[in-house]
Coordinates of C-alpha atoms and ligand atoms in Angstrom, one line a residue:
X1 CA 27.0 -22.5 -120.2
X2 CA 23.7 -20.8 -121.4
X3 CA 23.6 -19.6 -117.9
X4 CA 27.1 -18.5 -117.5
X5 CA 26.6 -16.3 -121.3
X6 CA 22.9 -14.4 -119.7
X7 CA 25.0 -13.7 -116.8
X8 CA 27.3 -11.7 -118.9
X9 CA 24.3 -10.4 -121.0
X10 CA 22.7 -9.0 -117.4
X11 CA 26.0 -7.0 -116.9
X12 CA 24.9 -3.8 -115.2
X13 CA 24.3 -0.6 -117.3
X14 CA 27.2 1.0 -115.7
X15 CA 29.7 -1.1 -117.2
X16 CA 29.0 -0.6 -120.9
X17 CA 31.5 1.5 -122.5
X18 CA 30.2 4.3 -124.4
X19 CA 30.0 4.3 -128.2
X20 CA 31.0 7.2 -130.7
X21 CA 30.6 7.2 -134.2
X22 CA 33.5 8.5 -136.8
X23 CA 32.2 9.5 -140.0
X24 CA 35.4 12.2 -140.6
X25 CA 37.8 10.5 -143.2
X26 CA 40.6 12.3 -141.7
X27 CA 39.8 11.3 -137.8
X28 CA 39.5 7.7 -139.4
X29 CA 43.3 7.5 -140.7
X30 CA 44.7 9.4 -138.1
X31 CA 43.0 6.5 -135.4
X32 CA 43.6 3.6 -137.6
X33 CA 47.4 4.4 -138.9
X34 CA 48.7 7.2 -136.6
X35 CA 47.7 5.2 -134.2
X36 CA 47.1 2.2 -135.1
X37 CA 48.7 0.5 -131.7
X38 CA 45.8 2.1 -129.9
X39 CA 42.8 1.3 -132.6
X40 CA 44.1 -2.9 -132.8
X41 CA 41.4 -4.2 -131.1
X42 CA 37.7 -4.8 -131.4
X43 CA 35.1 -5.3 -128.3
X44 CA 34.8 -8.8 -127.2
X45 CA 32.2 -11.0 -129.0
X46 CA 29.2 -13.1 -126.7
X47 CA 30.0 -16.4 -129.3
X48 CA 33.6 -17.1 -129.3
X49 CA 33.3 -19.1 -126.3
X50 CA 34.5 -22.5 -125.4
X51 CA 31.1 -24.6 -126.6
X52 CA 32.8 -28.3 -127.7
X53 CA 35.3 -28.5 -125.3
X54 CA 33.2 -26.7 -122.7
X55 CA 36.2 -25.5 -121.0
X56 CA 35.6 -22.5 -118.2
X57 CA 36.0 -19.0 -119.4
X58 CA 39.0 -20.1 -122.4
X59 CA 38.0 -18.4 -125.5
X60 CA 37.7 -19.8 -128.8
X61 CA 38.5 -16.8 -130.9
X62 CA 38.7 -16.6 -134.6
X63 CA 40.8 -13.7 -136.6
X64 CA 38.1 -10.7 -135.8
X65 CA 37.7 -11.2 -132.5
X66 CA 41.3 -12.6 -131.0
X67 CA 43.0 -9.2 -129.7
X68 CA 45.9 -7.9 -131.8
X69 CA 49.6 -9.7 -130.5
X70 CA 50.7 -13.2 -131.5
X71 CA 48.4 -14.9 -131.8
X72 CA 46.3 -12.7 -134.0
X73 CA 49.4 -12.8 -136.3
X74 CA 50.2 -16.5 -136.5
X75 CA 46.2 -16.5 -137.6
X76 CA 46.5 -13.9 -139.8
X77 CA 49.5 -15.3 -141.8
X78 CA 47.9 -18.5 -142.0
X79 CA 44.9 -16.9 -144.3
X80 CA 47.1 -14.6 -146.3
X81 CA 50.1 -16.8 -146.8
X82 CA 48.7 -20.2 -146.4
X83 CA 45.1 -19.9 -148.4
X84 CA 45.2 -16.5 -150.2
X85 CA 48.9 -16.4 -151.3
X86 CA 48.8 -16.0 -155.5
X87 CA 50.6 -19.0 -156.1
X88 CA 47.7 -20.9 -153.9
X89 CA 44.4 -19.0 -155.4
X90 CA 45.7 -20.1 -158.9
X91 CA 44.5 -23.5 -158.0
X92 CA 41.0 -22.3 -157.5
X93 CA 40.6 -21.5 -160.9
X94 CA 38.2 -25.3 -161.5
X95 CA 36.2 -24.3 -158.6
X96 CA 35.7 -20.7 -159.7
X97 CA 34.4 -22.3 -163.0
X98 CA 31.6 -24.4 -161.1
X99 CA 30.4 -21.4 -159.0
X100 CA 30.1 -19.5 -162.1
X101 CA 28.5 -22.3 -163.8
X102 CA 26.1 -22.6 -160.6
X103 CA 25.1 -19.3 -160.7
X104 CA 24.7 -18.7 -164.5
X105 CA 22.6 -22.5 -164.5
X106 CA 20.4 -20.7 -161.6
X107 CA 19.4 -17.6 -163.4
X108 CA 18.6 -19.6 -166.4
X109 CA 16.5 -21.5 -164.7
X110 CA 14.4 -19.1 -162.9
X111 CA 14.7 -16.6 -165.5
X112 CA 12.6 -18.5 -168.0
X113 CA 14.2 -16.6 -170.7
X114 CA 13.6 -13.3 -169.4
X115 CA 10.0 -14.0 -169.1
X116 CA 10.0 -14.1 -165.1
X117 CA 11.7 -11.8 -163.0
X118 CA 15.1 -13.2 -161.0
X119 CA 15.5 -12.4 -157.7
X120 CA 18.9 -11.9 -158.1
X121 CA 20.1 -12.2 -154.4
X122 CA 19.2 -15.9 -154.1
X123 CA 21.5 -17.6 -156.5
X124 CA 24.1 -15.7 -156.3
X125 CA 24.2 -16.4 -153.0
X126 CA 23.9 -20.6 -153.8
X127 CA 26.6 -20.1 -156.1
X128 CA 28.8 -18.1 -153.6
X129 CA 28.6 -20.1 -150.6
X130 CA 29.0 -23.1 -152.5
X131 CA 32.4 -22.0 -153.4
X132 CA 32.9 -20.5 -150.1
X133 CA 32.2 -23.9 -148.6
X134 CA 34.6 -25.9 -150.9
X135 CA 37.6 -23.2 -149.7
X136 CA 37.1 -24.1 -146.7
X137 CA 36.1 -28.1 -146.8
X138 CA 37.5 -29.1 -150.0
X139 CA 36.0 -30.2 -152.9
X140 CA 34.4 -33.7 -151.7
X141 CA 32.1 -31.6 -149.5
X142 CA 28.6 -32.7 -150.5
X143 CA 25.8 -30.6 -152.0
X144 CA 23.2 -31.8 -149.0
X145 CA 26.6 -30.7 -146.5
X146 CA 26.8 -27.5 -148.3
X147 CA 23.1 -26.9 -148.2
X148 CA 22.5 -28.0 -144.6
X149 CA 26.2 -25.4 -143.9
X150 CA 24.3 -22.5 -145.6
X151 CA 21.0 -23.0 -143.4
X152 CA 22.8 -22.8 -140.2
X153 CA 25.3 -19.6 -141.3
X154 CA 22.0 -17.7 -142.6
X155 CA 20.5 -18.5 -139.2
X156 CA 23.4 -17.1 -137.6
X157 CA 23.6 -13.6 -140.1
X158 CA 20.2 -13.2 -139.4
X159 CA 20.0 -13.5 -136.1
X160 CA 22.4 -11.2 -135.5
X161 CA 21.3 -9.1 -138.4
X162 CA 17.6 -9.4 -136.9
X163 CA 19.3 -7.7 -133.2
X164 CA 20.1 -4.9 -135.2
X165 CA 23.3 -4.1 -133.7
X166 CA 26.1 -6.7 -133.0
X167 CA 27.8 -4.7 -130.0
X168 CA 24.8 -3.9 -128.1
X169 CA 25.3 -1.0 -125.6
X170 CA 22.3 -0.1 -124.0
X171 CA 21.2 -2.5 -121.2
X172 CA 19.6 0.5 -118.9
X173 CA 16.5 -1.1 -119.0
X174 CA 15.0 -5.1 -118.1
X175 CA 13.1 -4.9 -121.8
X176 CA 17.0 -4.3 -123.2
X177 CA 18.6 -7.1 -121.2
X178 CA 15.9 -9.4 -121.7
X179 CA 16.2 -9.0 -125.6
X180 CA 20.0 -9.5 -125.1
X181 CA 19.9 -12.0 -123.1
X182 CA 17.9 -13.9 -125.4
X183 CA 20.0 -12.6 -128.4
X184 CA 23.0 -14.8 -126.7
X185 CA 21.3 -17.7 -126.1
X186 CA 20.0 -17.8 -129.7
X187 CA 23.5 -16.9 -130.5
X188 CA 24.8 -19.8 -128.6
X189 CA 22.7 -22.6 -129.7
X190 CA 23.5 -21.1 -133.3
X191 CA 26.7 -21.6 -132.5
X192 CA 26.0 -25.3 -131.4
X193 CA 24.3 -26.5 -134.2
X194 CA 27.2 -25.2 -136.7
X195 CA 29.7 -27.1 -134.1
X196 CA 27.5 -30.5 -135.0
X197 CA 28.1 -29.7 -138.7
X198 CA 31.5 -28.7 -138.6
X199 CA 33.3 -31.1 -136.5
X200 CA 32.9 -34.6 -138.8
X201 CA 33.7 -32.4 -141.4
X202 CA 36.8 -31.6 -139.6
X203 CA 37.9 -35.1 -138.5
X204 CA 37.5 -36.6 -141.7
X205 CA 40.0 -34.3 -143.4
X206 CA 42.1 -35.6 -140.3
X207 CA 42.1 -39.0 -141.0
X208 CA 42.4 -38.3 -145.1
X209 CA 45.5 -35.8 -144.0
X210 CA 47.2 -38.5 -141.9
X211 CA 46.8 -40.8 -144.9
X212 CA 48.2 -38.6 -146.6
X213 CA 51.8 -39.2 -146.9
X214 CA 53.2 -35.9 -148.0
X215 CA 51.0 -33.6 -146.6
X216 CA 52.8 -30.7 -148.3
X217 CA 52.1 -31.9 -151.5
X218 CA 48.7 -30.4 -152.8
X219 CA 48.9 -32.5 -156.1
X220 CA 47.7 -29.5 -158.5
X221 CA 44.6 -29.0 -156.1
X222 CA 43.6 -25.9 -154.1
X223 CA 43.9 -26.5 -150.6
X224 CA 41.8 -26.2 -148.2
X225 CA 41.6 -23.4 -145.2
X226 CA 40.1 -26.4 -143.0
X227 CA 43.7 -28.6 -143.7
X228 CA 45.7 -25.5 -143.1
X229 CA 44.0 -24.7 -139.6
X230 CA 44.6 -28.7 -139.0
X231 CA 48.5 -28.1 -139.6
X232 CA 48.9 -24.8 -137.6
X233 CA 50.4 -24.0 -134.4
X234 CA 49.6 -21.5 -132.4
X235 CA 51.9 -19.7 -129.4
X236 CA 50.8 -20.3 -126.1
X237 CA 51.8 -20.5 -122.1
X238 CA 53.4 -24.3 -122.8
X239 CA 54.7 -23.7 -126.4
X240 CA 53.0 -24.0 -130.0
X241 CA 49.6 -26.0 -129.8
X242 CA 47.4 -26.9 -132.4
X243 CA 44.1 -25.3 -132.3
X244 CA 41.5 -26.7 -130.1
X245 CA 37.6 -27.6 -131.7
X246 CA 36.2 -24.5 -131.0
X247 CA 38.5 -22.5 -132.4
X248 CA 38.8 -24.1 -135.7
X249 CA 35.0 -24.1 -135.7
X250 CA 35.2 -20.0 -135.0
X251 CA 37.6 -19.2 -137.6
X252 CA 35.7 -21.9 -140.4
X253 CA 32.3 -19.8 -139.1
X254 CA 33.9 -16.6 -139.6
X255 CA 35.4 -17.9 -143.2
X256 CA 32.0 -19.1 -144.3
X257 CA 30.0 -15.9 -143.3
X258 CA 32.7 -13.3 -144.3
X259 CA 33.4 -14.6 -147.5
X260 CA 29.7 -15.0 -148.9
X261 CA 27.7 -12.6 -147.0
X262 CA 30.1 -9.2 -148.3
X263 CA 30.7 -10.7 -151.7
X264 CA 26.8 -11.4 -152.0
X265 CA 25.8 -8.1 -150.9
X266 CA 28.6 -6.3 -152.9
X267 CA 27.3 -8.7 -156.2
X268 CA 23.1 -7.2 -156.0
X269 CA 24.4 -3.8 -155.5
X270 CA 26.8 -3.3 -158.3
X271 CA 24.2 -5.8 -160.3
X272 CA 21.3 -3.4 -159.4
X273 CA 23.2 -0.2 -160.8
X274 CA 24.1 -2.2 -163.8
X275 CA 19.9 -2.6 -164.0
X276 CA 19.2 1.1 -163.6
X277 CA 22.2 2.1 -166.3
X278 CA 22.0 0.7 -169.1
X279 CA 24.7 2.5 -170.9
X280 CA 27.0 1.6 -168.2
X281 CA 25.6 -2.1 -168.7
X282 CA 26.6 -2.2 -172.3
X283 CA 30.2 -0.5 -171.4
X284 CA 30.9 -3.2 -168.9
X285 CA 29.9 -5.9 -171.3
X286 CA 32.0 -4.5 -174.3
X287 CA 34.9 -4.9 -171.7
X288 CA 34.2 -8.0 -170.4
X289 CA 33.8 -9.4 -173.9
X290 CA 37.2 -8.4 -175.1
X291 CA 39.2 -10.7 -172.7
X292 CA 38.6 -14.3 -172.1
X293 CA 37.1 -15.9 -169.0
X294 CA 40.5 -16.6 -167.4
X295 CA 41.5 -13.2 -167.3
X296 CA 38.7 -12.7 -164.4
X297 CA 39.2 -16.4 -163.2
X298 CA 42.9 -15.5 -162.2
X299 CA 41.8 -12.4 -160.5
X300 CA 42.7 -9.9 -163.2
X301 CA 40.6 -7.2 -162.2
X302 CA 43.1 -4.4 -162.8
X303 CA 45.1 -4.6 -166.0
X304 CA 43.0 -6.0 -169.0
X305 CA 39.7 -4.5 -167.4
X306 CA 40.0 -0.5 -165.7
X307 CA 36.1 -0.1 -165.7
X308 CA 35.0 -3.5 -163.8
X309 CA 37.1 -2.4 -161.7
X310 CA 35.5 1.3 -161.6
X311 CA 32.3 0.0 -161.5
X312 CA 33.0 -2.6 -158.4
X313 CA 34.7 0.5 -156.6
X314 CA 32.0 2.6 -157.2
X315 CA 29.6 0.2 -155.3
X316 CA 31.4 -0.5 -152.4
X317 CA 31.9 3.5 -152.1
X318 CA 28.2 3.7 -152.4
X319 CA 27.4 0.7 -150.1
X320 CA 29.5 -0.9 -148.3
X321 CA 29.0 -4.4 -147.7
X322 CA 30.1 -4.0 -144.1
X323 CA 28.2 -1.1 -142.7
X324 CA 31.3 -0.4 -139.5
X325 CA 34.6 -0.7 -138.7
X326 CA 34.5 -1.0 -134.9
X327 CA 37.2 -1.2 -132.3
X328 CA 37.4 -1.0 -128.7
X329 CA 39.7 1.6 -127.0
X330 CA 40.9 0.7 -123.1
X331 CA 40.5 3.7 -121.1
X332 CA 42.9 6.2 -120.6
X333 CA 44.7 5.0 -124.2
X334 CA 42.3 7.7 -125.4
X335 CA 45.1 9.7 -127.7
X336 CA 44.6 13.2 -128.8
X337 CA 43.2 12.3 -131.9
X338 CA 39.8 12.2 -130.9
X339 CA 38.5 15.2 -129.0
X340 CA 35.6 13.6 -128.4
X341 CA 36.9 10.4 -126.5
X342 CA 39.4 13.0 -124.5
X343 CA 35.9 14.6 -123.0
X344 CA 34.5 11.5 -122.7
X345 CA 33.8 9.7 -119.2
X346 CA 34.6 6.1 -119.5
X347 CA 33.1 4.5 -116.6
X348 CA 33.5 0.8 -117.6
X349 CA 37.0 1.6 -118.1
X350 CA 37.2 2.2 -122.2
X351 CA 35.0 2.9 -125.6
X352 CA 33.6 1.7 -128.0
X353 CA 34.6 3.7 -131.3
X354 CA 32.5 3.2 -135.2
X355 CA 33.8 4.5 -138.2
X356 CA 30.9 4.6 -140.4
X357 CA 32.5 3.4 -143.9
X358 CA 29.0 5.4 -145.7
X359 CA 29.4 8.5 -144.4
X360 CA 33.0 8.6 -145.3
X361 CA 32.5 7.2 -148.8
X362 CA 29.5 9.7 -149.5
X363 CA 31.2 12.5 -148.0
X364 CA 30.2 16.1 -149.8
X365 CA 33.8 17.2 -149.1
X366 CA 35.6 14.6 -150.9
X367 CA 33.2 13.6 -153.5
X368 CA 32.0 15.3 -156.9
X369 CA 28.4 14.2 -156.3
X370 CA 28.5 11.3 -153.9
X371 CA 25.3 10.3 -154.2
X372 CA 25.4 9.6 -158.1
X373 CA 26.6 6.0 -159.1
X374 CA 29.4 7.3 -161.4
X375 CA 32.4 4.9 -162.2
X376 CA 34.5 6.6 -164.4
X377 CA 35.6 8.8 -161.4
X378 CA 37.7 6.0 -160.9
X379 CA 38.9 6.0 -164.6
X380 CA 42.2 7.4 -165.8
X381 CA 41.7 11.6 -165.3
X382 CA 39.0 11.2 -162.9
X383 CA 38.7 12.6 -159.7
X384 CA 39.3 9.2 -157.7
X385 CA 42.2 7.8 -160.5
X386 CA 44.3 5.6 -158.2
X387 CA 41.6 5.2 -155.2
X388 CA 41.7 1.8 -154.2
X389 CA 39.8 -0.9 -152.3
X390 CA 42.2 0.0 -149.4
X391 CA 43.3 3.4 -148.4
X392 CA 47.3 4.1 -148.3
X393 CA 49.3 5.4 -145.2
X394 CA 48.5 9.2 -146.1
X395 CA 45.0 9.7 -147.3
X396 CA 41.5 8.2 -146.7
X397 CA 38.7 8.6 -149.5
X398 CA 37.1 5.5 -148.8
X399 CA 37.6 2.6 -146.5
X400 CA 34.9 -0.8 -147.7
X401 CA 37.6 -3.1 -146.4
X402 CA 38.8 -1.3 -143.3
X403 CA 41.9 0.2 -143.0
X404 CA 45.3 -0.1 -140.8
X405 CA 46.1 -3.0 -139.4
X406 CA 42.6 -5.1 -139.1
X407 CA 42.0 -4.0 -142.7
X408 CA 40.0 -6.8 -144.4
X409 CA 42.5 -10.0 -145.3
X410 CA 39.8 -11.3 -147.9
X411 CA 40.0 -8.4 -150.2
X412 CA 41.6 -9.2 -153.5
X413 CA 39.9 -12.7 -153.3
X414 CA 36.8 -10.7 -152.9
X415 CA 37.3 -7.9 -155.4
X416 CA 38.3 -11.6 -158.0
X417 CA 35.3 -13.2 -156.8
X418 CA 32.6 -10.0 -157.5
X419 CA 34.6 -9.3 -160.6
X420 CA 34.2 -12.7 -161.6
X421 CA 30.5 -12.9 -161.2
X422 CA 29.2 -10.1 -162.4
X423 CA 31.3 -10.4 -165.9
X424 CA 29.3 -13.9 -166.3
X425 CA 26.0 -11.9 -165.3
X426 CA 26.9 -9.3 -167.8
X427 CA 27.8 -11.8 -170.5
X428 CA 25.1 -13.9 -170.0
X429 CA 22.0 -11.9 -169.6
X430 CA 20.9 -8.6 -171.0
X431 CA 19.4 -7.2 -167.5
X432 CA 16.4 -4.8 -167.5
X433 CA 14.2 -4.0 -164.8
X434 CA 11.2 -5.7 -163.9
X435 CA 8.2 -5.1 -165.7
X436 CA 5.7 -2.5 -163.2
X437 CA 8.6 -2.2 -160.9
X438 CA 12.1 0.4 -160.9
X439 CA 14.9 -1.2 -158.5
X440 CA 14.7 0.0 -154.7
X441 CA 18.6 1.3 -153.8
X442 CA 17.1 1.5 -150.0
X443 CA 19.9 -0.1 -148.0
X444 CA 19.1 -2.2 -144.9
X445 CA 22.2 -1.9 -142.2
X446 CA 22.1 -5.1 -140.3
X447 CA 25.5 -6.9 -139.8
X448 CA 25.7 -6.6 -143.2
X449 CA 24.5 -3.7 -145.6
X450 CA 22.2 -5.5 -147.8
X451 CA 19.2 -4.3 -150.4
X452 CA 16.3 -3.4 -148.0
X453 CA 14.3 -4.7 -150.8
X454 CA 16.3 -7.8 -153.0
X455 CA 16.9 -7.0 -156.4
X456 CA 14.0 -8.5 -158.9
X457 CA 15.6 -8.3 -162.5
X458 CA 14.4 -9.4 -166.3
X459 CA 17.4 -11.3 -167.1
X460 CA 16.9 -12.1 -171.2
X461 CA 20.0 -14.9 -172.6
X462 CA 22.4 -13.8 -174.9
X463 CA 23.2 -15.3 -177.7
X464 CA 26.5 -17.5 -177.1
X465 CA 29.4 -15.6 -179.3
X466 CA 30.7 -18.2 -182.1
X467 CA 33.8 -20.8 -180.4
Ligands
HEM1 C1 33.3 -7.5 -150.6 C2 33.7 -8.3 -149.7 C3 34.2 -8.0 -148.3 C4 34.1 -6.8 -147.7 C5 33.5 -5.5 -148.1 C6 34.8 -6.9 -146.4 C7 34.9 -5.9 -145.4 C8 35.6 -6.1 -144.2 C9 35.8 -5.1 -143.3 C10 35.2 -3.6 -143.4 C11 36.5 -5.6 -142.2 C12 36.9 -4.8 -141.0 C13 38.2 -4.2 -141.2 C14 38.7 -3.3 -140.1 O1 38.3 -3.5 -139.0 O2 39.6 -2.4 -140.4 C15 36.8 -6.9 -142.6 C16 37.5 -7.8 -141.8 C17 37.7 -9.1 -142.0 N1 37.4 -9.8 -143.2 FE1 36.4 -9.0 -144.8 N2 35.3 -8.2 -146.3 C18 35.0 -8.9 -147.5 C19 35.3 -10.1 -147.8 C20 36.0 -11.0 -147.1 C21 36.4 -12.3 -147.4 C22 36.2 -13.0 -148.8 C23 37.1 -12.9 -146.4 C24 37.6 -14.3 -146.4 C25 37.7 -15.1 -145.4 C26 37.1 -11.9 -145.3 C27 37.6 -12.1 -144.0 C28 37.8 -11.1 -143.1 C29 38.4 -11.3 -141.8 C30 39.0 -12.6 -141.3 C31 38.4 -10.0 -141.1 C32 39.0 -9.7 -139.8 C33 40.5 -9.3 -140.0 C34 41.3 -9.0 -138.7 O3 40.7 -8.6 -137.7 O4 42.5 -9.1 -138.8 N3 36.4 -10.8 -145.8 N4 36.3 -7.2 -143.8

């Protein structure tokens, strides 16, 4: 199999499709929603391939990889409808109280009352995968499981991260394949080790499932993405089939890394402006103070509290937990939209097209100062009032989750999730910069945009307000 994955890595130079970058907020909307049919797909991944069934060239795609059609959709629905449907994330609400309980416990404890910096990064990122894992596992996944699931997906993120680039397209010389090549195979073996992990996990919700009497019946409990991949059916050449191994562990991979890694990076950005302003700091606190916990358990981030909201938007304009949003165009689908990919020769038969989500959000043209972490732009009269996560049909001003049809399906359960934890942070802790040290806003651009240097940050405990 190893083999069969370097020989694809060895592909000759010739065949790579060329890459252009977007960074034009108009050229973006008019690709992803003019035409949207045309920008549906992204380039094929080295790792969703068969690896527990071992089966001969079948992929085992998970919802960012499987090309746009059917099948995409049936997975799709079955995240949106089956795990983040309202009436299902209302049921989360206990395990939202743990992470937060996890994360706040963590800080204490490394805080040492303020007297020792925290590096914030590192238990936000316990506390998030935690609850990332019990999403997708249930909540009778253990802490050694969840610890020895977060040491494999780090691997994985850094790996990838470490390559640089996760659609290589240079392979002109042997220096480039050979780093590719062995990119895969770490890639692979990655992948195998997660498959070891994943598939007990799997079986024994099978066996607790077909226990289960009435499997519809969730008894008051959230649950869990793993049990709704277990029920699904998916169209294929003999009819609806359940999912095979590999593709549940793809899409519970993909689950795992997506919903920690963004949320994590989007949590030590917005916290590390919080550090820098104070006043904003004390504004977001005021807020968060003057409506209970559940408010931001159940997701409220519009309504009761406009400027966590603001100040959440402002960070993913600023830095965007996902630095691209790629897709592959098949040659001679090239429409007029881009002059660029209409002049462009396309020997391996398409293109490769990224939008870079920082240049549009920074843009000079559409921004009052772009480079200024300012939230109340996205306040009532300011200049972005009614700029949301996701761009509409007609205009573009910023695009963190994507936009048109492969927009991000995790977004209000990650805008909940960041609003969530960074109101305990705020309530919690009085945050100040560590002593001999200001807070380094260099961004690192690896698979995901993260702090080129983590956030280290006095966090002193606040007194609990009176029951
Ligand atoms: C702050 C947090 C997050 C950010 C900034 C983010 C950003 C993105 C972006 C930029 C894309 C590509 C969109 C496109 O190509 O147009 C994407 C896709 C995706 N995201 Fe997220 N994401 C976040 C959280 C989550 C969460 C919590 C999940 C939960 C599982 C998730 C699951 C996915 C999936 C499955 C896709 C592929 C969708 C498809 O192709 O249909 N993301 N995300």
């Amino acid at each position: 199999l190893l083999r069969r994955a370097a020989r694809r890595a060895r592909a000759p130079a010739a065949v790579q499709p060329p890459t252009i970058e977007i960074s034009d907020a108009a050229v973006a909307r008019r690709a992803l929603v003019d035409y949207a049919d045309v920008f549906a797909n992204r380039p094929f991944l080295p790792f969703p391939v068969a690896l527990v069934t071992g089966r001969r060239r079948r992929r085992s795609d998970n919802l960012t990889s499987v090309p746009y059609g059917p099948h995409w959709r049936v997975l799709r629905r079955n995240l949106t409808a089956g795990i983040f449907h309202p009436s299902r994330l209302v049921l989360l609400a206990p395990l939202q109280r743990d992470a937060v309980d996890d994360l706040v416990a963590g800080i204490s404890e490394s805080a040492a009352g303020g007297a020792v910096p925290v590096v914030v990064r590192d238990a936000a990122y316990a506390a998030v995968f935690r609850l990332a894992a019990r999403m997708c596992f249930g909540d009778g996944v253990g802490e050694r499981q969840v610890r020895a699931l977060r040491r494999v997906i780090r691997e994985f993120v850094l790996d990838v991260g470490v390559a640089n680039n996760v659609f290589p397209v240079s392979t002109s010389t042997a220096l480039a394949r050979l780093r590719r090549w062995r990119r895969v195979r770490r890639l692979l073996s990655s992948r195998r080790r997660q498959a070891e992990l994943y598939l007990p996990l799997i079986d024994e919700r099978r066996r607790r499932m077909a226990r289960r009497r009435d499997r519809d019946a969730d008894g008051g409990m959230f649950r869990p993405y793993v049990d709704a991949l277990i029920d699904l059916r998916v169209p294929g050449d003999g009819g609806s089939t359940p999912l095979t191994d590999d593709e549940m562990v793809s899409l519970l991979m993909e689950f795992l890394a997506a919903s920690t890694e963004s949320v994590v990076s989007c949590i030590e950005w917005t916290l590390a402006h919080l550090v820098i302003d104070a006043e904003a700091q004390s504004k977001l606190r005021r807020e968060v103070g003057d409506v209970g916990d559940g408010e931001h358990v159940h997701g409220g981030l519009g309504g009761r509290t406009p400027y966590m909201r603001a100040v959440i938007l402002e960070s993913l304009r600023l830095h965007p937990p996902v630095p691209f949003v790629i897709r592959e165009i098949v040659g001679g689908a090239a429409p007029p939209v881009l002059d660029e990919l209409a002049a462009m020769p396309m020997p391996g038969g398409g293109a490769r097209v990224h939008f870079v989500i920082g240049d549009i959000g920074r843009d000079g043209k559409a921004w009052k100062d772009p480079e200024e972490f300012r939230p109340e732009r996205f306040m009532a009269g300011g200049e972005a009032e009614g700029v949301g996560p996701v761009p509409g049909p007609k205009e573009v001003r910023m695009m963190p989750f994507g936009a048109g049809r492969r927009s991000c399906p995790g977004m209000g359960v990650a805008m909940a999730h960041v609003g969530l934890f960074v109101a305990a942070l705020v309530r919690e802790f009085e945050w100040t910069p560590a002593a001999g040290g200001g807070v380094d806003l260099t961004q690192q651009d690896d698979l995901f945009n993260v702090m080129r240097t983590p956030l280290r940050a006095r966090a002193t405990p606040r007194p609990r307000a009176p029951a």
